[in-house]
Coordinates of C-alpha atoms in Angstrom, one line a residue:
M166 CA 0.0 0.0 0.0
K167 CA 2.8 2.4 0.9
K168 CA 4.6 1.6 -2.3
L169 CA 1.4 2.3 -4.3
L170 CA 1.0 5.7 -2.6
L171 CA 4.7 6.5 -3.2
L172 CA 4.3 5.5 -6.9
S173 CA 1.2 7.7 -7.2
A174 CA 2.9 10.7 -5.6
C175 CA 5.9 10.3 -8.0
L176 CA 3.6 10.1 -11.0
F177 CA 1.7 13.2 -9.9
F178 CA 5.0 15.1 -9.4
F179 CA 6.4 14.1 -12.8
C180 CA 3.1 14.9 -14.6
N181 CA 2.9 18.3 -12.9
Q182 CA 6.5 19.1 -13.8
Y183 CA 5.9 18.0 -17.5
A184 CA 2.7 20.2 -17.6
Q185 CA 4.6 23.2 -16.2
T186 CA 7.5 22.7 -18.6
D187 CA 5.1 22.4 -21.5
S188 CA 3.3 25.6 -20.4
L189 CA 6.6 27.5 -20.2
T190 CA 7.7 26.3 -23.6
R191 CA 4.4 27.5 -25.2
S192 CA 4.6 30.8 -23.3
L193 CA 8.1 31.5 -24.5
K194 CA 7.2 30.6 -28.1
Q195 CA 4.3 33.1 -27.8
L196 CA 6.6 35.7 -26.4
N197 CA 9.1 35.4 -29.3
E198 CA 6.2 35.6 -31.8
V199 CA 4.9 38.8 -30.1
L200 CA 8.4 40.3 -30.0
Q201 CA 8.7 39.8 -33.8
R202 CA 5.6 41.9 -34.2
Q203 CA 6.9 44.7 -32.0
P204 CA 7.5 47.2 -34.9
E205 CA 3.9 46.7 -35.9
F206 CA 2.6 47.7 -32.4
D207 CA 5.1 50.6 -32.1
Q208 CA 3.9 51.8 -35.5
K209 CA 0.3 51.9 -34.3
K210 CA 1.4 53.7 -31.2
Q211 CA 3.2 56.3 -33.3
A212 CA 0.2 56.7 -35.5
N213 CA -1.9 57.4 -32.4
I214 CA 0.6 60.0 -31.3
D215 CA 0.7 61.6 -34.7
A216 CA -3.1 62.0 -34.6
F217 CA -2.9 63.8 -31.3
K218 CA -0.2 66.1 -32.7
K219 CA -2.5 67.0 -35.6
L220 CA -5.2 67.9 -33.1
L221 CA -2.7 70.0 -31.2
A222 CA -1.7 71.8 -34.4
A223 CA -5.3 72.5 -35.1
T224 CA -6.0 73.9 -31.6
N225 CA -6.4 77.6 -31.1
T226 CA -3.5 78.7 -28.8
D227 CA -5.8 81.3 -27.3
N228 CA -8.2 78.6 -26.2
L229 CA -6.2 77.6 -23.0
P230 CA -8.6 74.8 -21.8
A231 CA -8.5 73.2 -25.2
L232 CA -4.7 73.7 -25.4
F233 CA -4.3 72.1 -21.9
K234 CA -6.4 69.1 -23.1
A235 CA -4.3 68.7 -26.2
Y236 CA -1.1 68.7 -24.2
E237 CA -2.6 66.2 -21.7
N238 CA -3.5 63.8 -24.6
L239 CA 0.1 63.8 -25.8
Y240 CA 1.4 63.4 -22.3
S241 CA -0.8 60.4 -21.8
A242 CA 0.3 58.9 -25.2
Y243 CA 4.0 59.4 -24.2
R244 CA 3.6 58.6 -20.5
V245 CA 5.0 55.0 -20.6
F246 CA 6.4 55.3 -24.1
Q247 CA 9.1 58.0 -24.0
Y248 CA 10.3 60.0 -21.0
D249 CA 11.6 63.2 -22.6
S250 CA 8.4 63.8 -24.7
A251 CA 6.1 62.9 -21.7
Y252 CA 8.0 65.3 -19.5
N253 CA 8.0 68.0 -22.2
Y254 CA 4.2 67.9 -22.6
A255 CA 3.7 67.8 -18.8
K256 CA 5.8 71.0 -18.6
K257 CA 3.6 72.5 -21.2
M258 CA 0.5 71.5 -19.3
L259 CA 1.9 73.3 -16.2
A260 CA 2.7 76.4 -18.3
V261 CA -0.9 76.6 -19.5
A262 CA -2.3 75.9 -16.0
L263 CA -0.2 78.7 -14.7
R264 CA -1.6 81.0 -17.4
L265 CA -5.1 79.9 -16.4
N266 CA -4.2 80.4 -12.7
E267 CA -6.2 77.3 -11.7
P268 CA -4.6 75.6 -8.7
A269 CA -6.3 72.3 -9.4
L270 CA -4.8 72.1 -12.9
I271 CA -1.4 73.4 -11.7
N272 CA -1.1 70.6 -9.1
Y273 CA -2.5 68.1 -11.6
A274 CA 0.3 69.0 -14.1
R275 CA 2.9 68.8 -11.3
I276 CA 1.7 65.2 -10.5
K277 CA 2.2 64.3 -14.2
M278 CA 5.7 65.8 -14.2
G279 CA 6.5 63.9 -11.0
F280 CA 5.4 60.6 -12.6
S281 CA 7.6 61.2 -15.6
M282 CA 10.7 62.0 -13.5
L283 CA 10.1 59.0 -11.2
S284 CA 9.8 56.7 -14.2
S285 CA 13.1 58.0 -15.5
G286 CA 14.9 57.4 -12.2
M287 CA 15.2 61.1 -11.2
Y288 CA 14.4 60.6 -7.5
K289 CA 15.5 64.0 -6.2
E290 CA 13.8 65.9 -9.0
T291 CA 10.6 63.9 -8.4
L292 CA 10.5 64.8 -4.7
D293 CA 11.2 68.5 -5.6
S294 CA 8.3 68.5 -8.0
L295 CA 5.8 66.8 -5.7
A296 CA 6.9 68.9 -2.7
A297 CA 5.7 72.0 -4.6
I298 CA 2.1 70.6 -4.8
Q299 CA -0.5 72.3 -2.6
I300 CA -2.5 69.2 -1.5
S301 CA -5.3 71.3 -0.1
A302 CA -6.0 72.6 -3.6
V303 CA -6.1 69.1 -5.2
P304 CA -9.5 67.4 -5.7
D305 CA -10.0 63.8 -4.3
S306 CA -9.4 62.1 -7.6
C307 CA -6.1 63.8 -8.1
R308 CA -5.3 63.6 -4.4
A309 CA -5.5 59.8 -4.6
E310 CA -3.1 59.8 -7.6
Y311 CA -0.7 62.1 -5.7
Y312 CA -0.7 59.8 -2.6
A313 CA -0.2 56.7 -4.8
L314 CA 2.7 58.4 -6.6
M315 CA 4.3 59.3 -3.3
G316 CA 3.9 55.8 -2.1
R317 CA 5.5 54.4 -5.3
Y318 CA 8.3 57.0 -4.9
Y319 CA 9.3 55.7 -1.5
Y320 CA 8.9 52.1 -2.5
D321 CA 11.1 52.6 -5.6
L322 CA 13.7 54.5 -3.4
G323 CA 13.7 51.6 -1.0
D324 CA 14.2 49.1 -3.9
Y325 CA 17.0 51.2 -5.3
D326 CA 18.9 51.5 -2.0
K327 CA 18.3 47.9 -0.8
D328 CA 19.7 48.9 2.5
Q329 CA 18.8 47.2 5.8
Y330 CA 18.6 50.6 7.6
H331 CA 16.9 52.9 5.1
T332 CA 14.8 50.6 3.0
P333 CA 12.4 49.6 5.9
R334 CA 11.9 53.3 6.7
Y335 CA 11.2 54.1 3.0
N336 CA 8.7 51.2 2.9
E337 CA 7.0 52.5 6.0
K338 CA 6.6 55.9 4.5
G339 CA 5.3 54.5 1.3
A340 CA 2.7 52.5 3.2
Q341 CA 1.5 55.6 5.0
Y342 CA 1.0 57.4 1.7
L343 CA -0.8 54.4 0.2
D344 CA -3.1 54.4 3.2
S345 CA -4.1 57.9 2.4
A346 CA -4.8 56.9 -1.3
L347 CA -6.8 53.8 -0.3
A348 CA -9.1 55.9 1.8
L349 CA -10.1 57.8 -1.3
W350 CA -10.8 54.9 -3.7
E351 CA -13.8 52.6 -3.9
K352 CA -12.9 49.3 -2.3
D353 CA -13.6 47.2 -5.3
S354 CA -11.9 49.5 -7.8
H355 CA -8.8 48.5 -9.8
D356 CA -6.6 51.0 -8.1
Y357 CA -7.7 50.1 -4.6
L358 CA -7.1 46.3 -5.2
Y359 CA -3.7 46.9 -6.8
Y360 CA -2.3 49.3 -4.4
E361 CA -3.6 47.5 -1.4
G362 CA -1.9 44.4 -2.8
L363 CA 1.3 46.3 -3.3
K364 CA 1.2 47.6 0.2
E365 CA 0.6 44.1 1.6
L366 CA 3.5 42.7 -0.5
K367 CA 5.9 45.4 0.7
S368 CA 4.8 44.7 4.3
G369 CA 5.4 41.0 4.0
N370 CA 1.7 39.9 3.9
R371 CA 2.1 37.7 0.9
V372 CA -1.2 35.8 1.3
D373 CA -3.3 39.0 1.3
A374 CA -1.2 40.5 -1.6
K375 CA -1.7 37.3 -3.7
R376 CA -5.4 37.4 -3.1
N377 CA -5.7 41.0 -4.4
F378 CA -3.5 40.5 -7.5
E379 CA -5.1 37.2 -8.5
K380 CA -8.6 38.8 -8.1
L381 CA -7.4 41.6 -10.5
L382 CA -6.0 39.2 -13.1
A383 CA -9.2 37.3 -13.1
R384 CA -11.2 40.4 -14.1
S385 CA -12.2 41.0 -17.7
G386 CA -11.7 44.3 -19.4
L387 CA -8.3 45.1 -18.0
T388 CA -6.1 47.2 -20.3
P389 CA -2.8 45.6 -21.5
H390 CA -0.9 48.0 -19.2
Q391 CA -3.0 47.0 -16.2
V392 CA -2.4 43.3 -17.0
A393 CA 1.4 43.9 -17.3
I394 CA 1.9 45.8 -14.0
T395 CA -0.4 43.4 -12.1
A396 CA 1.3 40.2 -13.4
S397 CA 4.7 41.7 -12.9
T398 CA 4.0 42.7 -9.3
L399 CA 2.5 39.3 -8.6
S400 CA 5.6 37.7 -10.0
D401 CA 7.7 39.4 -7.3
L402 CA 5.6 37.5 -4.7
Y403 CA 6.4 34.1 -6.3
I404 CA 10.1 35.1 -6.5
Q405 CA 10.0 35.8 -2.8
N406 CA 8.4 32.4 -2.2
G407 CA 11.1 30.7 -4.4
D408 CA 8.6 29.6 -7.1
N409 CA 10.6 31.0 -10.1
D410 CA 8.7 28.9 -12.7
Q411 CA 5.4 30.5 -11.9
A412 CA 7.1 33.9 -11.7
I413 CA 8.5 33.4 -15.2
L414 CA 5.0 32.6 -16.6
L415 CA 3.6 35.8 -15.0
L416 CA 6.5 37.9 -16.3
I417 CA 6.1 36.5 -19.8
K418 CA 2.5 37.6 -19.6
A419 CA 3.6 41.0 -18.5
V420 CA 6.2 41.4 -21.3
I421 CA 3.7 40.3 -23.9
A422 CA 1.2 42.9 -22.6
D423 CA 3.9 45.6 -22.5
V424 CA 4.9 44.9 -26.2
R425 CA 1.3 44.9 -27.4
S426 CA 0.7 48.3 -25.6
S427 CA 4.1 49.7 -26.7
T428 CA 5.1 50.2 -23.1
K429 CA 8.8 51.1 -22.7
E430 CA 8.7 52.1 -19.0
T431 CA 8.9 48.5 -17.7
S432 CA 11.1 46.2 -15.7
A433 CA 9.4 42.9 -16.6
A434 CA 11.7 42.0 -19.5
F435 CA 14.8 42.7 -17.3
I436 CA 13.5 40.6 -14.3
L437 CA 12.4 37.8 -16.8
S438 CA 15.9 37.7 -18.3
T439 CA 17.5 37.2 -14.9
L440 CA 15.2 34.3 -14.0
L441 CA 15.8 32.7 -17.4
Y442 CA 19.5 33.1 -16.9
K443 CA 19.3 31.3 -13.5
K444 CA 17.5 28.5 -15.3
A445 CA 20.4 28.4 -17.9
D446 CA 18.0 29.3 -20.7
I447 CA 20.6 31.6 -22.2
K448 CA 19.0 32.0 -25.6
N449 CA 15.7 33.4 -24.3
A450 CA 17.6 35.3 -21.5
S451 CA 19.6 37.0 -24.2
V452 CA 16.4 37.9 -26.1
C453 CA 14.8 39.4 -23.0
I454 CA 17.8 41.4 -21.8
N455 CA 18.3 42.9 -25.2
Q456 CA 14.6 43.8 -25.2
A457 CA 15.0 45.4 -21.7
F458 CA 18.0 47.4 -23.0
S459 CA 16.2 48.6 -26.1
D460 CA 13.2 49.7 -24.0
A461 CA 15.4 51.5 -21.4
V462 CA 17.3 53.4 -24.1
F463 CA 14.1 54.3 -26.0
F464 CA 12.2 55.4 -22.9
G465 CA 15.2 57.2 -21.3
A466 CA 15.1 55.4 -18.0
R467 CA 18.4 56.0 -16.3
Q468 CA 18.1 53.5 -13.5
R469 CA 16.9 50.8 -16.0
K470 CA 20.0 51.3 -18.2
V471 CA 22.3 50.9 -15.2
Q472 CA 20.5 47.7 -14.1
V473 CA 20.6 46.2 -17.6
G474 CA 24.2 47.3 -18.1
D475 CA 25.2 45.2 -15.1
V476 CA 23.4 42.0 -16.3
L477 CA 23.8 42.2 -20.1
P478 CA 27.5 41.4 -20.2
L479 CA 27.0 38.3 -18.0
I480 CA 24.3 36.8 -20.2
E481 CA 26.1 37.6 -23.5
A482 CA 29.3 36.1 -22.1
Q483 CA 27.4 32.9 -21.1
K484 CA 25.8 32.9 -24.5
Y485 CA 29.3 33.1 -26.1
A486 CA 30.6 30.3 -23.8
M487 CA 27.8 28.1 -25.0
V488 CA 28.7 28.8 -28.6
E489 CA 32.3 27.9 -27.7
Q490 CA 31.2 24.6 -26.1
Q491 CA 29.2 23.8 -29.2
K492 CA 32.1 24.5 -31.4
T493 CA 34.4 22.4 -29.2
K494 CA 32.0 19.4 -29.6
L495 CA 31.8 20.0 -33.3
L496 CA 35.6 20.0 -33.6
W497 CA 35.7 16.8 -31.6
Y498 CA 33.2 15.1 -33.8
A499 CA 35.1 16.4 -36.9
G500 CA 38.2 14.8 -35.5
L501 CA 36.4 11.5 -35.0
V502 CA 35.0 11.6 -38.5
T503 CA 38.4 12.4 -39.8
F504 CA 39.9 9.4 -38.0
L505 CA 37.1 7.0 -39.2
L506 CA 36.6 8.4 -42.7
L507 CA 39.9 9.6 -44.2
L508 CA 38.2 9.9 -47.6
V509 CA 36.3 13.0 -46.4
I510 CA 39.4 14.8 -44.9
A511 CA 39.1 17.6 -47.4
L512 CA 35.5 18.3 -46.3
I513 CA 36.6 18.3 -42.6
I514 CA 39.3 20.9 -43.4
I515 CA 36.7 23.2 -45.1
V516 CA 34.4 22.9 -42.1
F517 CA 37.3 23.7 -39.7
K518 CA 38.2 26.8 -41.6
Q519 CA 34.5 28.0 -41.7
L520 CA 34.3 27.4 -37.9
E521 CA 37.4 29.6 -37.4
K522 CA 35.9 32.3 -39.4
L523 CA 32.7 32.0 -37.4
K524 CA 34.7 32.2 -34.2
R525 CA 36.5 35.4 -35.3
A526 CA 33.3 37.0 -36.5
Q527 CA 31.5 36.2 -33.3
K528 CA 34.4 37.4 -31.2
A529 CA 34.4 40.7 -33.2
I530 CA 30.7 41.1 -32.6
L531 CA 31.0 40.4 -28.9
E532 CA 33.9 42.9 -28.6
A533 CA 31.8 45.5 -30.4
H534 CA 28.9 44.7 -28.1
H535 CA 31.1 45.1 -25.0
N536 CA 32.4 48.4 -26.3
M537 CA 28.9 49.6 -26.8
Q538 CA 28.0 48.6 -23.2
E539 CA 31.1 50.4 -21.9
A540 CA 30.1 53.5 -23.9
N541 CA 26.6 53.3 -22.4
R542 CA 28.1 53.0 -18.9
R543 CA 30.2 56.1 -19.4
L544 CA 27.2 57.9 -20.8
S545 CA 25.1 56.9 -17.7
E546 CA 27.9 58.2 -15.4
T547 CA 28.1 61.4 -17.4
N548 CA 24.3 61.9 -17.1
E549 CA 24.5 61.6 -13.4
K550 CA 27.3 64.2 -13.1
L551 CA 25.3 66.6 -15.4
N552 CA 22.1 66.5 -13.3
D553 CA 22.9 70.0 -12.0
A554 CA 24.4 71.2 -15.4
N555 CA 22.9 74.1 -17.4
K556 CA 19.8 73.9 -19.5
I557 CA 21.7 73.7 -22.8
K558 CA 23.5 70.5 -22.0
E559 CA 20.4 68.8 -20.6
E560 CA 18.3 69.6 -23.7
Y561 CA 21.1 68.6 -26.0
I562 CA 21.8 65.2 -24.4
G563 CA 18.1 64.5 -24.2
Y564 CA 17.6 65.2 -27.9
F565 CA 20.5 62.9 -28.9
F566 CA 19.2 60.0 -26.9
N567 CA 16.9 59.4 -29.8
V568 CA 19.8 59.5 -32.3
N569 CA 21.7 57.0 -30.1
S570 CA 18.6 54.8 -30.0
E571 CA 18.4 54.8 -33.8
F572 CA 22.1 53.9 -34.0
F573 CA 21.7 51.1 -31.5
D574 CA 18.8 49.7 -33.5
K575 CA 20.9 49.8 -36.7
I576 CA 23.7 48.0 -34.9
E577 CA 21.3 45.4 -33.5
R578 CA 19.7 44.8 -36.9
F579 CA 23.1 44.5 -38.5
K580 CA 24.3 42.1 -35.8
K581 CA 21.2 39.9 -36.2
S582 CA 21.6 39.9 -40.0
I583 CA 25.3 38.9 -39.7
D584 CA 24.4 36.1 -37.2
Q585 CA 21.8 34.8 -39.5
K586 CA 24.1 34.9 -42.6
L587 CA 26.9 33.2 -40.7
T588 CA 24.5 30.5 -39.6
D589 CA 23.4 30.0 -43.2
R590 CA 27.0 30.4 -44.4
K591 CA 26.1 33.1 -46.8
Y592 CA 29.4 34.8 -46.7
E593 CA 29.0 36.7 -50.0
E594 CA 25.8 38.3 -48.6
I595 CA 27.8 39.3 -45.5
R596 CA 30.4 41.0 -47.7
F597 CA 27.5 42.8 -49.5
L598 CA 26.0 44.0 -46.2
V599 CA 29.4 45.3 -45.0
N600 CA 30.2 47.0 -48.3
N601 CA 26.7 48.5 -48.4
I602 CA 27.4 50.6 -45.3
N603 CA 27.5 54.3 -46.4
L604 CA 29.6 56.1 -43.9
K605 CA 29.4 59.4 -45.8
R606 CA 25.6 59.3 -45.6
E607 CA 25.7 58.4 -41.9
K608 CA 28.0 61.4 -41.3
E609 CA 25.7 63.7 -43.2
D610 CA 22.7 62.5 -41.2
L611 CA 24.6 63.1 -38.0
L612 CA 25.4 66.7 -39.0
K613 CA 21.7 67.2 -39.9
H614 CA 20.7 65.9 -36.4
F615 CA 23.2 68.3 -34.9
D616 CA 21.8 71.2 -36.9
R617 CA 18.2 70.4 -35.8
A618 CA 19.2 70.0 -32.2
F619 CA 21.3 73.1 -32.1
L620 CA 18.6 75.3 -33.8
K621 CA 16.0 73.9 -31.4
L622 CA 18.2 75.3 -28.5
F623 CA 19.2 78.4 -30.4
P624 CA 16.4 79.2 -32.9
N625 CA 17.7 82.8 -33.3
F626 CA 21.4 81.8 -33.8
V627 CA 21.6 82.5 -37.5
A628 CA 19.9 85.9 -37.3
E629 CA 22.0 87.0 -34.2
F630 CA 25.2 85.7 -35.8
N631 CA 24.5 87.7 -39.0
D632 CA 24.0 90.8 -36.9
L633 CA 27.8 90.7 -36.3
F634 CA 28.4 91.5 -40.0
K635 CA 27.6 94.1 -42.6
P636 CA 24.5 93.3 -44.7
E637 CA 26.7 92.4 -47.7
D638 CA 28.8 90.0 -45.6
R639 CA 26.0 88.1 -44.0
I640 CA 25.5 84.4 -44.5
E641 CA 22.6 83.3 -46.7
L642 CA 21.5 79.7 -46.4
E643 CA 20.1 77.6 -49.2
D644 CA 16.4 76.5 -49.1
N645 CA 17.2 73.0 -47.7
E646 CA 20.1 74.1 -45.5
L647 CA 19.9 74.5 -41.8
L648 CA 23.5 75.4 -41.1
N649 CA 26.6 75.7 -43.3
T650 CA 30.2 75.1 -42.4
D651 CA 30.8 78.7 -41.3
L652 CA 27.8 78.6 -38.9
R653 CA 28.5 75.0 -37.8
I654 CA 32.1 75.9 -36.6
F655 CA 30.8 78.6 -34.4
A656 CA 27.7 76.5 -33.4
L657 CA 30.2 74.0 -32.0
A658 CA 32.0 76.8 -30.2
R659 CA 28.7 78.0 -28.7
M660 CA 28.1 74.5 -27.4
G661 CA 31.5 74.7 -25.5
I662 CA 33.8 73.1 -28.1
H663 CA 36.5 75.7 -28.6
E664 CA 39.6 73.6 -29.5
N665 CA 40.2 73.7 -33.3
E666 CA 41.5 70.1 -33.2
K667 CA 38.1 68.8 -31.8
I668 CA 36.1 70.9 -34.3
A669 CA 38.3 69.7 -37.2
H670 CA 37.8 66.1 -36.0
I671 CA 34.0 66.5 -35.8
L672 CA 33.6 68.2 -39.2
Q673 CA 36.4 66.1 -40.8
Y674 CA 38.5 69.1 -41.9
S675 CA 42.1 69.8 -41.2
V676 CA 43.1 72.1 -38.3
N677 CA 44.5 74.6 -40.8
T678 CA 41.2 74.7 -42.7
I679 CA 39.3 75.4 -39.4
N680 CA 41.8 78.2 -38.6
T681 CA 41.4 79.7 -42.1
Y682 CA 37.6 79.6 -41.7
K683 CA 37.7 81.3 -38.3
T684 CA 40.2 84.0 -39.4
R685 CA 38.2 84.8 -42.6
I686 CA 34.9 85.1 -40.7
R687 CA 36.4 87.2 -37.8
N688 CA 38.0 89.6 -40.4
K689 CA 34.6 90.2 -42.0
S690 CA 32.9 91.0 -38.6
I691 CA 32.0 94.5 -37.5
V692 CA 33.3 93.7 -34.0
P693 CA 37.0 93.4 -33.0
N694 CA 38.5 90.0 -33.7
E695 CA 39.3 89.4 -30.0
E696 CA 35.7 90.1 -29.1
F697 CA 34.1 88.0 -31.8
E698 CA 33.8 84.6 -30.1
K699 CA 32.7 86.4 -26.9
K700 CA 29.8 87.9 -28.8
V701 CA 28.9 84.5 -30.2
M702 CA 28.9 82.9 -26.8
Q703 CA 26.4 85.7 -25.7
I704 CA 23.8 84.4 -28.1
K705 CA 20.9 83.2 -25.9
T706 CA 19.1 79.9 -26.0
I707 CA 15.3 79.5 -25.8
D708 CA 13.6 80.6 -22.5

């Protein structure tokens, strides 16, 4: 009888394990299929944003309530899609609210700004913005949002510190704010159930937290974003309980919902990659960590890029090690075949050479990837040091995040294409891809991006620059020209790049050529030569 019971228990265990493994396999397959369709979802998201921009363009700027609503629509569209745009429209909401002199709208806009900064990892700036809110002038609906945001702020701060002394204090303050928010929501509402569950989870009451989150996920009519944050938060409970398999299934659900809703402000893909890495599923871990990196760069989340930057090299190194192990086995089999079948030795030599080429190509790709991560790490450090820098540098760096994101996407597509061609042994197609890179066009595009970014910061630069010359000596631009070489040299100087060697390197001229340009331009000016660059530096940016 005991043997029968033991046998039944073993059969139940193995059947349960098989069912869970099969479910995980199907979920990962669905995740990869959805990730392949990500450009389609992002395109729909962009179309929705473009429609709101058209509505904004058609809005009468004297109609302040309508203008506030148009900015609010664009903020909501960018809210979890792209930080800098969301923050920009939140600032515009605040500007309109101040013109309307309506305290409720002013505080509402400050809450939106606080959410954007918190999502980007700007904790100090978030607290500064929220501290300026006059809570007595906030209606109950917005007051609940304010308290919930403050609760999330302290919870995020505690997660960031992970300190045994400060984290409990931050969690306690977060719970106090959530209590205030919960008192304002209906008890069966989505927000009430989610934030009550979050509070219980942070307080260690896992049973109550699980009940709330499972009740939410069982509801119909949830938005994809609501599904994502609920599933992702519930996964944390399973991780704490040591049930990583169930946590993985929930995180896959969250990532799929994030991709379908074009949500870039998310940590689900990052957490999923770490759990898959622990299960030695390096292939899917690599897919997820690269998705997390792409989302963090696109959205502009500083803390996410730092987190991903710590884990990405580990996963990629493990992936490379697996490739090396596979190549070692292949070489061993090749040697065995050579020993047994001397007649095919010529074929074995060809295979060996191809494997060596593959090894060198993959090594070069990995080194380039490491260099990219190192550059991103330095960029993150620079961003932290420039938090208190002047407005020009902040605007300029924020604008060029998009350029970097496009460049990373190009590199990623190029890498995937090379990988696929190497796998298919289509070496001539690889040569075609490499020879098809147009560095001159890339350089021209970079200069155009610089021109747009600079003129966004200094829209009156050309006019004020021309004021330093007689009418007959002023620079006239062609119809499709934003800046020419003369203007670009002094635009770089206005951005703080004064060394001729650096300017020559950026514009791909010789130092003598740059000196000649500068001398010729100064000589034409109506101000003394020694005062010319000082006058250029006095040209103001936008208010």
